[in-house]
Short mmCIF file of C-alpha atoms in Angstrom, two decimals:
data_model
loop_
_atom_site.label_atom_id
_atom_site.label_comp_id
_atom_site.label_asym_id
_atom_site.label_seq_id
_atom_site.Cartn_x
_atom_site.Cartn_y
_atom_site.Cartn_z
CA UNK A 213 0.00 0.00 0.00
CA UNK A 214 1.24 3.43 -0.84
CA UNK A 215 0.63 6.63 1.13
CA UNK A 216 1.03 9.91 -0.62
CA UNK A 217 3.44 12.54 1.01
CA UNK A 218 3.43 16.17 -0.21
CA UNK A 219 3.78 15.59 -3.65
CA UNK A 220 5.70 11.96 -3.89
CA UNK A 221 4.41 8.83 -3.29
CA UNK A 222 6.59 6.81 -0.74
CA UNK A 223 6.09 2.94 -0.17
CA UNK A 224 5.68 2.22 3.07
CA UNK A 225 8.08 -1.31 2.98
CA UNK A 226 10.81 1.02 2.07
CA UNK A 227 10.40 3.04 4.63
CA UNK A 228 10.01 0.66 7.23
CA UNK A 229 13.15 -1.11 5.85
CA UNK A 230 14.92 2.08 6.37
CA UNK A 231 13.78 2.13 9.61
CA UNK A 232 15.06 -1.01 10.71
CA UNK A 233 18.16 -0.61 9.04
CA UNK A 234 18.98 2.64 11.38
CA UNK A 235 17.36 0.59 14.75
CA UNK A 236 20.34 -2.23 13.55
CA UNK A 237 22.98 0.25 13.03
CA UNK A 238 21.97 1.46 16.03
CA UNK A 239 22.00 -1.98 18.05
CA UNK A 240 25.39 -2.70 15.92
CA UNK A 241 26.93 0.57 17.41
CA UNK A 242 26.01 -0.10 20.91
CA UNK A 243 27.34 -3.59 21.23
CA UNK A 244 30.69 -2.33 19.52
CA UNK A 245 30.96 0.55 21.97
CA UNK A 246 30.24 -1.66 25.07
CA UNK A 247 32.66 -4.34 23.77
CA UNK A 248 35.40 -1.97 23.31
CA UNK A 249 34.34 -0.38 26.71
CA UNK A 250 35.05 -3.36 28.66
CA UNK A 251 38.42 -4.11 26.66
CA UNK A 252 39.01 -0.52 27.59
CA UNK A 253 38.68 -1.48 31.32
CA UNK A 254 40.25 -4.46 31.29
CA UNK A 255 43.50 -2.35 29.79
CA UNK A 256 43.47 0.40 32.32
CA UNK A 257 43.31 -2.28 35.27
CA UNK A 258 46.64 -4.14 33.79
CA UNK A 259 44.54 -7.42 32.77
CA UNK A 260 45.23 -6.88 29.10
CA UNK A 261 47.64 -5.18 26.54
CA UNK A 262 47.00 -1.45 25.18
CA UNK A 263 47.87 -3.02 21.93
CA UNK A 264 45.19 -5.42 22.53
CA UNK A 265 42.66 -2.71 21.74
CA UNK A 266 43.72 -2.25 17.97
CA UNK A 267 40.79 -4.24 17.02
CA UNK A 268 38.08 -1.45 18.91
CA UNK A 269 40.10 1.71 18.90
CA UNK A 270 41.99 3.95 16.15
CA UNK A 271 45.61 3.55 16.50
CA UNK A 272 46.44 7.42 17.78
CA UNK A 273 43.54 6.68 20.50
CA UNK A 274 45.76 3.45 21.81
CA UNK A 275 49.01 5.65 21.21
CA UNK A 276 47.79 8.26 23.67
CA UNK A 277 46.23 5.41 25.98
CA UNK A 278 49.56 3.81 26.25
CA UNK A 279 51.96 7.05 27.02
CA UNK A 280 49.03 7.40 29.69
CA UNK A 281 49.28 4.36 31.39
CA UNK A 282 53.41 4.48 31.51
CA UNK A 283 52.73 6.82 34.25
CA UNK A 284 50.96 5.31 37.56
CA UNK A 285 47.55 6.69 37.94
CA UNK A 286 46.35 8.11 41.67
CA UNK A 287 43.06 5.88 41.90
CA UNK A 288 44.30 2.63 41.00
CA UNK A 289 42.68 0.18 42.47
CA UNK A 290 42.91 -3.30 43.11
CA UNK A 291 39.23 -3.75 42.36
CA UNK A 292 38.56 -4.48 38.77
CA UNK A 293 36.55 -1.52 36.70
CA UNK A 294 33.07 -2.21 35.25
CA UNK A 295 30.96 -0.38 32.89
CA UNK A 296 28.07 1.02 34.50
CA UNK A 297 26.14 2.50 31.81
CA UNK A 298 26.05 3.18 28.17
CA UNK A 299 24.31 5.69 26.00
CA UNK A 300 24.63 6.59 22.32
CA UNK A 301 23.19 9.64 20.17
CA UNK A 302 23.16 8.02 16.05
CA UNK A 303 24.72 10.57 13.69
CA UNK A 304 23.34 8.40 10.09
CA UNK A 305 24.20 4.79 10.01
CA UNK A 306 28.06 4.61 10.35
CA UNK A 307 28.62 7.35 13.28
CA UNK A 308 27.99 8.18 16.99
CA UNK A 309 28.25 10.04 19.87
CA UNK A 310 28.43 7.35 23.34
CA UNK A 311 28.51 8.96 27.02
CA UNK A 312 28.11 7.17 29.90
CA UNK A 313 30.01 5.90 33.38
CA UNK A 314 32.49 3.28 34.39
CA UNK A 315 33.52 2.78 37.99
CA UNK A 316 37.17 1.67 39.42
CA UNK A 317 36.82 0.71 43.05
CA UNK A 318 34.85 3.80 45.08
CA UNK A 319 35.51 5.84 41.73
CA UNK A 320 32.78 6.39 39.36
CA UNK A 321 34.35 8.10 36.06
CA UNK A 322 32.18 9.63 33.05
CA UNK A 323 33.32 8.72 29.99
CA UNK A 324 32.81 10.12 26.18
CA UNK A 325 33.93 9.68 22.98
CA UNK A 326 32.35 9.00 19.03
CA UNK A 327 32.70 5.70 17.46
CA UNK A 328 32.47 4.83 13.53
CA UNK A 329 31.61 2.47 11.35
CA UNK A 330 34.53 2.27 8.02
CA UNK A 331 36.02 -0.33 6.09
CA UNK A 332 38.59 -1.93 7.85
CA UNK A 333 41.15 -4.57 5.96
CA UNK A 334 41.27 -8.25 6.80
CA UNK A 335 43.00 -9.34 9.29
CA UNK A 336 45.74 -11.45 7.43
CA UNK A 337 45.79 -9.60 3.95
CA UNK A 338 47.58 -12.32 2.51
CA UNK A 339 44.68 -14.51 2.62
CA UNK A 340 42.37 -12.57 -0.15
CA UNK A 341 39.60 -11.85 2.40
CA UNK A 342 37.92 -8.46 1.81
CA UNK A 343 37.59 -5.90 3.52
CA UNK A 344 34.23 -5.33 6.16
CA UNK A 345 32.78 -2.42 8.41
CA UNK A 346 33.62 -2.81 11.59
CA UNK A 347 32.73 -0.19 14.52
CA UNK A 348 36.34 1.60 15.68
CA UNK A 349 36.61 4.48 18.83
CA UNK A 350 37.98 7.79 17.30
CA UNK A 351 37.48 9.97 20.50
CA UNK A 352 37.73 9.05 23.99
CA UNK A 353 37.48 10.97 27.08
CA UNK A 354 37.96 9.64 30.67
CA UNK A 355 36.66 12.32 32.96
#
């Protein structure tokens, strides 16, 4: 069935399609930014390599992440760090803003940042795989 708008007529499977595809992009950017999140965590508590984050995060984020935790940081605590919440604002399909809070021992930290959605090459180039989107931190503030 087709409902007339202004002076176009617009089908309403496409737009619901459309629809969906920005609630999956959505749902897609989300689970990438919590993901990376907790990898995040696990990196600032000493459990796992900054260079383990290469998958998540652009390379000049883990750059600045690792000069960062050469020095000892005042609240470090033995307690690991956990994601409290998460929130995104969608800028189109392949970009968003994420805010939200993450708590080290008695230390609850806000943290920001915008996370994208670009062709990344395969793992192992040599093996002729192709290249996919996959979501990738650009920003990142610990406050």
């Amino acid at each position: 069935m087709n409902t007339l708008i202004g002076s176009g007529v617009v089908d309403k499977a496409i737009a619901r399609e459309a629809i969906e595809d920005d609630v999956d992009a959505a749902r897609s950017a989300r689970s990438a930014t919590v993901r990376a999140l907790q990898h995040l965590l696990e990196v600032l508590d000493g459990r796992r390599a900054a260079a383990h984050l290469s998958r998540w995060v652009a390379a000049d984020v883990v750059e600045e992440l690792s000069s960062r935790l050469r020095r000892p940081s005042p609240d470090a605590s033995a307690e690991a760090g956990r994601l409290i919440r998460v929130h995104l604002q969608m800028h189109g399909r392949d970009c968003a803003d994420y805010f939200g809070t993450l708590q080290r021992g008695t230390r609850v930290r806000a943290v920001a940042g915008r996370i994208v959605r670009a062709e990344r090459p395969p793992a192992v180039p040599a093996t002729g795989g192709r290249s996919r989107p996959s979501w990738t931190i650009v920003e990142l503030t610990i406050v």
